[in-house]
């Protein structure tokens, strides 16, 4: 339910406690992505930043959740992740504190996303950079796997904003 999604507590990578409702305030559509700050992620980050800069003023948000559950590809602490993403890519979108997306300690945002997607509540994300396109109330518009480039579904993002 959308009220539940908006009330989910999140912590930004800078340590600020907030809710998904506040993060999404004034936004129509968001792309929620579990990320890892590695050189192999270069294409993914560049496309996230490009799409965000093109569409942010139309009500689009990117929300990244760093995660170290896949190949230990995100071993950095929050401060180092923030520095990497902001310095290397000039990212202006919200980055949350590092979390788990699978298993018993999965963050509540990912519990919601999985339960309300084709994965189902017991489903698991398979790798970094899995993408959930959602409305501002947390309703899932589409889910894209880690190998799907953001540019390949940018038209869907634009359509969801109109």
PDB file of C-alpha atoms in Angstrom:
ATOM      1  CA  UNK A   1       0.000   0.000   0.000  1.00  0.00           C
ATOM      2  CA  UNK A   2       1.252   3.473  -0.928  1.00  0.00           C
ATOM      3  CA  UNK A   3       0.987   4.953   2.574  1.00  0.00           C
ATOM      4  CA  UNK A   4       3.158   2.145   3.869  1.00  0.00           C
ATOM      5  CA  UNK A   5       5.755   2.717   1.141  1.00  0.00           C
ATOM      6  CA  UNK A   6       5.918   6.442   1.794  1.00  0.00           C
ATOM      7  CA  UNK A   7       6.392   5.846   5.522  1.00  0.00           C
ATOM      8  CA  UNK A   8       9.347   3.459   5.099  1.00  0.00           C
ATOM      9  CA  UNK A   9      12.300   4.866   7.009  1.00  0.00           C
ATOM     10  CA  UNK A  10      15.505   5.367   5.048  1.00  0.00           C
ATOM     11  CA  UNK A  11      18.868   6.856   5.900  1.00  0.00           C
ATOM     12  CA  UNK A  12      20.755   8.878   3.335  1.00  0.00           C
ATOM     13  CA  UNK A  13      24.390   8.110   2.687  1.00  0.00           C
ATOM     14  CA  UNK A  14      25.175  11.280   4.664  1.00  0.00           C
ATOM     15  CA  UNK A  15      23.419   9.837   7.732  1.00  0.00           C
ATOM     16  CA  UNK A  16      20.161  11.800   7.528  1.00  0.00           C
ATOM     17  CA  UNK A  17      17.102   9.858   8.701  1.00  0.00           C
ATOM     18  CA  UNK A  18      14.081  10.404   6.453  1.00  0.00           C
ATOM     19  CA  UNK A  19      11.250   8.514   4.740  1.00  0.00           C
ATOM     20  CA  UNK A  20      10.610   7.400   1.178  1.00  0.00           C
ATOM     21  CA  UNK A  21       7.708   9.876   1.090  1.00  0.00           C
ATOM     22  CA  UNK A  22      10.080  12.768   1.789  1.00  0.00           C
ATOM     23  CA  UNK A  23      12.674  11.487  -0.709  1.00  0.00           C
ATOM     24  CA  UNK A  24       9.979  11.279  -3.392  1.00  0.00           C
ATOM     25  CA  UNK A  25       8.233  14.531  -2.493  1.00  0.00           C
ATOM     26  CA  UNK A  26       7.343  16.458  -5.659  1.00  0.00           C
ATOM     27  CA  UNK A  27       8.381  13.559  -7.896  1.00  0.00           C
ATOM     28  CA  UNK A  28       6.125  11.558 -10.216  1.00  0.00           C
ATOM     29  CA  UNK A  29       8.390   8.634 -11.031  1.00  0.00           C
ATOM     30  CA  UNK A  30      11.558   7.160  -9.540  1.00  0.00           C
ATOM     31  CA  UNK A  31      14.105   4.581 -10.556  1.00  0.00           C
ATOM     32  CA  UNK A  32      15.283   2.651  -7.493  1.00  0.00           C
ATOM     33  CA  UNK A  33      18.589   0.878  -8.072  1.00  0.00           C
ATOM     34  CA  UNK A  34      20.876  -1.296  -5.953  1.00  0.00           C
ATOM     35  CA  UNK A  35      24.374  -0.149  -6.825  1.00  0.00           C
ATOM     36  CA  UNK A  36      28.044  -0.933  -6.398  1.00  0.00           C
ATOM     37  CA  UNK A  37      30.763   1.673  -6.867  1.00  0.00           C
ATOM     38  CA  UNK A  38      33.116  -0.168  -9.173  1.00  0.00           C
ATOM     39  CA  UNK A  39      34.766   0.715 -12.454  1.00  0.00           C
ATOM     40  CA  UNK A  40      32.679  -2.001 -14.148  1.00  0.00           C
ATOM     41  CA  UNK A  41      29.625   0.065 -13.193  1.00  0.00           C
ATOM     42  CA  UNK A  42      30.791   3.039 -15.253  1.00  0.00           C
ATOM     43  CA  UNK A  43      28.144   2.669 -17.998  1.00  0.00           C
ATOM     44  CA  UNK A  44      25.370   2.229 -15.433  1.00  0.00           C
ATOM     45  CA  UNK A  45      26.312   5.305 -13.410  1.00  0.00           C
ATOM     46  CA  UNK A  46      26.787   7.457 -16.512  1.00  0.00           C
ATOM     47  CA  UNK A  47      23.326   6.521 -17.808  1.00  0.00           C
ATOM     48  CA  UNK A  48      21.691   7.060 -14.403  1.00  0.00           C
ATOM     49  CA  UNK A  49      23.269  10.518 -14.109  1.00  0.00           C
ATOM     50  CA  UNK A  50      22.430  11.435 -17.722  1.00  0.00           C
ATOM     51  CA  UNK A  51      18.798  10.327 -17.452  1.00  0.00           C
ATOM     52  CA  UNK A  52      18.399  12.060 -14.094  1.00  0.00           C
ATOM     53  CA  UNK A  53      19.836  15.342 -15.379  1.00  0.00           C
ATOM     54  CA  UNK A  54      17.575  15.219 -18.461  1.00  0.00           C
ATOM     55  CA  UNK A  55      14.346  14.376 -16.625  1.00  0.00           C
ATOM     56  CA  UNK A  56      14.648  15.594 -13.008  1.00  0.00           C
ATOM     57  CA  UNK A  57      12.804  18.844 -13.724  1.00  0.00           C
ATOM     58  CA  UNK A  58       9.912  16.809 -15.175  1.00  0.00           C
ATOM     59  CA  UNK A  59       9.413  14.904 -11.896  1.00  0.00           C
ATOM     60  CA  UNK A  60      11.921  12.050 -12.245  1.00  0.00           C
ATOM     61  CA  UNK A  61      14.190  10.836  -9.436  1.00  0.00           C
ATOM     62  CA  UNK A  62      16.912   8.218  -9.211  1.00  0.00           C
ATOM     63  CA  UNK A  63      17.418   6.640  -5.778  1.00  0.00           C
ATOM     64  CA  UNK A  64      20.463   4.475  -5.257  1.00  0.00           C
ATOM     65  CA  UNK A  65      20.937   1.891  -2.532  1.00  0.00           C
ATOM     66  CA  UNK A  66      24.568   0.685  -2.312  1.00  0.00           C
ATOM     67  CA  UNK A  67      24.766  -3.025  -1.539  1.00  0.00           C
ATOM     68  CA  UNK A  68      27.652  -5.429  -0.924  1.00  0.00           C
ATOM     69  CA  UNK A  69      25.678  -8.677  -1.343  1.00  0.00           C
ATOM     70  CA  UNK A  70      26.796  -9.436  -4.897  1.00  0.00           C
ATOM     71  CA  UNK A  71      30.399 -10.510  -5.326  1.00  0.00           C
ATOM     72  CA  UNK A  72      31.409  -8.178  -2.472  1.00  0.00           C
ATOM     73  CA  UNK A  73      31.497  -5.417  -5.107  1.00  0.00           C
ATOM     74  CA  UNK A  74      30.634  -2.620  -2.672  1.00  0.00           C
ATOM     75  CA  UNK A  75      33.088  -2.953   0.232  1.00  0.00           C
ATOM     76  CA  UNK A  76      33.424   0.808   0.761  1.00  0.00           C
ATOM     77  CA  UNK A  77      31.937   2.652   3.737  1.00  0.00           C
ATOM     78  CA  UNK A  78      29.115   5.148   3.097  1.00  0.00           C
ATOM     79  CA  UNK A  79      31.454   8.176   3.027  1.00  0.00           C
ATOM     80  CA  UNK A  80      33.685   6.550   0.402  1.00  0.00           C
ATOM     81  CA  UNK A  81      30.703   5.475  -1.716  1.00  0.00           C
ATOM     82  CA  UNK A  82      29.316   9.028  -1.632  1.00  0.00           C
ATOM     83  CA  UNK A  83      32.694  10.493  -2.575  1.00  0.00           C
ATOM     84  CA  UNK A  84      33.103   8.038  -5.469  1.00  0.00           C
ATOM     85  CA  UNK A  85      29.658   8.618  -6.974  1.00  0.00           C
ATOM     86  CA  UNK A  86      29.587  12.382  -6.442  1.00  0.00           C
ATOM     87  CA  UNK A  87      33.188  13.091  -7.469  1.00  0.00           C
ATOM     88  CA  UNK A  88      33.446  10.711 -10.423  1.00  0.00           C
ATOM     89  CA  UNK A  89      29.933  11.169 -11.854  1.00  0.00           C
ATOM     90  CA  UNK A  90      28.683  14.447 -10.330  1.00  0.00           C
ATOM     91  CA  UNK A  91      25.560  12.576  -9.220  1.00  0.00           C
ATOM     92  CA  UNK A  92      22.858  14.859  -7.826  1.00  0.00           C
ATOM     93  CA  UNK A  93      20.300  12.155  -7.016  1.00  0.00           C
ATOM     94  CA  UNK A  94      19.731  10.679  -3.542  1.00  0.00           C
ATOM     95  CA  UNK A  95      22.042   7.904  -2.408  1.00  0.00           C
ATOM     96  CA  UNK A  96      20.945   5.919   0.610  1.00  0.00           C
ATOM     97  CA  UNK A  97      23.059   4.268   3.257  1.00  0.00           C
ATOM     98  CA  UNK A  98      24.482   0.880   2.310  1.00  0.00           C
ATOM     99  CA  UNK A  99      21.996  -1.922   2.925  1.00  0.00           C
ATOM    100  CA  UNK A 100      21.048  -5.486   2.122  1.00  0.00           C
ATOM    101  CA  UNK A 101      18.472  -6.131  -0.591  1.00  0.00           C
ATOM    102  CA  UNK A 102      18.066  -9.906  -0.122  1.00  0.00           C
ATOM    103  CA  UNK A 103      17.658 -12.241   2.802  1.00  0.00           C
ATOM    104  CA  UNK A 104      16.264 -11.743   6.296  1.00  0.00           C
ATOM    105  CA  UNK A 105      17.947  -8.341   6.689  1.00  0.00           C
ATOM    106  CA  UNK A 106      16.693  -6.910   3.394  1.00  0.00           C
ATOM    107  CA  UNK A 107      15.824  -3.225   3.675  1.00  0.00           C
ATOM    108  CA  UNK A 108      12.082  -2.505   3.933  1.00  0.00           C
ATOM    109  CA  UNK A 109      12.166  -0.685   0.577  1.00  0.00           C
ATOM    110  CA  UNK A 110      13.384  -3.881  -1.087  1.00  0.00           C
ATOM    111  CA  UNK A 111      10.923  -6.027   0.850  1.00  0.00           C
ATOM    112  CA  UNK A 112       8.170  -3.816  -0.610  1.00  0.00           C
ATOM    113  CA  UNK A 113       9.603  -3.825  -4.141  1.00  0.00           C
ATOM    114  CA  UNK A 114      10.073  -7.581  -4.257  1.00  0.00           C
ATOM    115  CA  UNK A 115       6.683  -8.367  -2.708  1.00  0.00           C
ATOM    116  CA  UNK A 116       4.951  -6.121  -5.253  1.00  0.00           C
ATOM    117  CA  UNK A 117       6.870  -7.294  -8.323  1.00  0.00           C
ATOM    118  CA  UNK A 118       7.116 -10.499 -10.307  1.00  0.00           C
ATOM    119  CA  UNK A 119       9.830 -11.628  -7.859  1.00  0.00           C
ATOM    120  CA  UNK A 120       7.328 -12.069  -5.035  1.00  0.00           C
ATOM    121  CA  UNK A 121       8.068 -11.629  -1.335  1.00  0.00           C
ATOM    122  CA  UNK A 122      10.458 -14.601  -1.264  1.00  0.00           C
ATOM    123  CA  UNK A 123      12.189 -13.545  -4.486  1.00  0.00           C
ATOM    124  CA  UNK A 124      15.749 -12.345  -4.632  1.00  0.00           C
ATOM    125  CA  UNK A 125      17.581  -9.803  -6.726  1.00  0.00           C
ATOM    126  CA  UNK A 126      20.251 -11.485  -8.822  1.00  0.00           C
ATOM    127  CA  UNK A 127      22.955  -8.796  -9.065  1.00  0.00           C
ATOM    128  CA  UNK A 128      23.859  -5.119  -8.747  1.00  0.00           C
ATOM    129  CA  UNK A 129      22.026  -2.490 -10.778  1.00  0.00           C
ATOM    130  CA  UNK A 130      18.608  -4.135 -10.789  1.00  0.00           C
ATOM    131  CA  UNK A 131      16.163  -1.324 -11.490  1.00  0.00           C
ATOM    132  CA  UNK A 132      12.619  -0.730 -10.271  1.00  0.00           C
ATOM    133  CA  UNK A 133      10.678   2.042 -11.995  1.00  0.00           C
ATOM    134  CA  UNK A 134       7.998   3.179  -9.547  1.00  0.00           C
ATOM    135  CA  UNK A 135       5.312   5.828  -9.166  1.00  0.00           C
ATOM    136  CA  UNK A 136       5.675   8.243  -6.263  1.00  0.00           C
ATOM    137  CA  UNK A 137       3.438   5.964  -4.171  1.00  0.00           C
ATOM    138  CA  UNK A 138       5.764   2.987  -4.659  1.00  0.00           C
ATOM    139  CA  UNK A 139       3.611   1.205  -7.242  1.00  0.00           C
ATOM    140  CA  UNK A 140       5.856  -0.669  -9.638  1.00  0.00           C
ATOM    141  CA  UNK A 141       5.672   0.404 -13.275  1.00  0.00           C
ATOM    142  CA  UNK A 142       8.460  -1.885 -14.486  1.00  0.00           C
ATOM    143  CA  UNK A 143      11.420  -3.913 -13.298  1.00  0.00           C
ATOM    144  CA  UNK A 144      14.664  -4.235 -15.262  1.00  0.00           C
ATOM    145  CA  UNK A 145      17.550  -6.599 -14.609  1.00  0.00           C
ATOM    146  CA  UNK A 146      21.160  -5.607 -14.113  1.00  0.00           C
ATOM    147  CA  UNK A 147      22.120  -6.091 -17.763  1.00  0.00           C
ATOM    148  CA  UNK A 148      19.358  -3.817 -19.047  1.00  0.00           C
ATOM    149  CA  UNK A 149      20.740  -0.376 -19.817  1.00  0.00           C
ATOM    150  CA  UNK A 150      18.772   2.638 -18.594  1.00  0.00           C
ATOM    151  CA  UNK A 151      18.912   4.120 -22.100  1.00  0.00           C
ATOM    152  CA  UNK A 152      17.006   1.104 -23.434  1.00  0.00           C
ATOM    153  CA  UNK A 153      13.883   2.021 -21.424  1.00  0.00           C
ATOM    154  CA  UNK A 154      14.220   5.803 -21.191  1.00  0.00           C
ATOM    155  CA  UNK A 155      11.117   6.183 -23.407  1.00  0.00           C
ATOM    156  CA  UNK A 156       9.139   4.267 -20.751  1.00  0.00           C
ATOM    157  CA  UNK A 157      10.359   6.720 -18.105  1.00  0.00           C
ATOM    158  CA  UNK A 158       9.298   9.674 -20.271  1.00  0.00           C
ATOM    159  CA  UNK A 159       5.886   8.063 -20.875  1.00  0.00           C
ATOM    160  CA  UNK A 160       5.407   7.460 -17.127  1.00  0.00           C
ATOM    161  CA  UNK A 161       6.119  11.153 -16.479  1.00  0.00           C
ATOM    162  CA  UNK A 162       3.379  12.363 -18.826  1.00  0.00           C
TER     163      UNK A 162
END
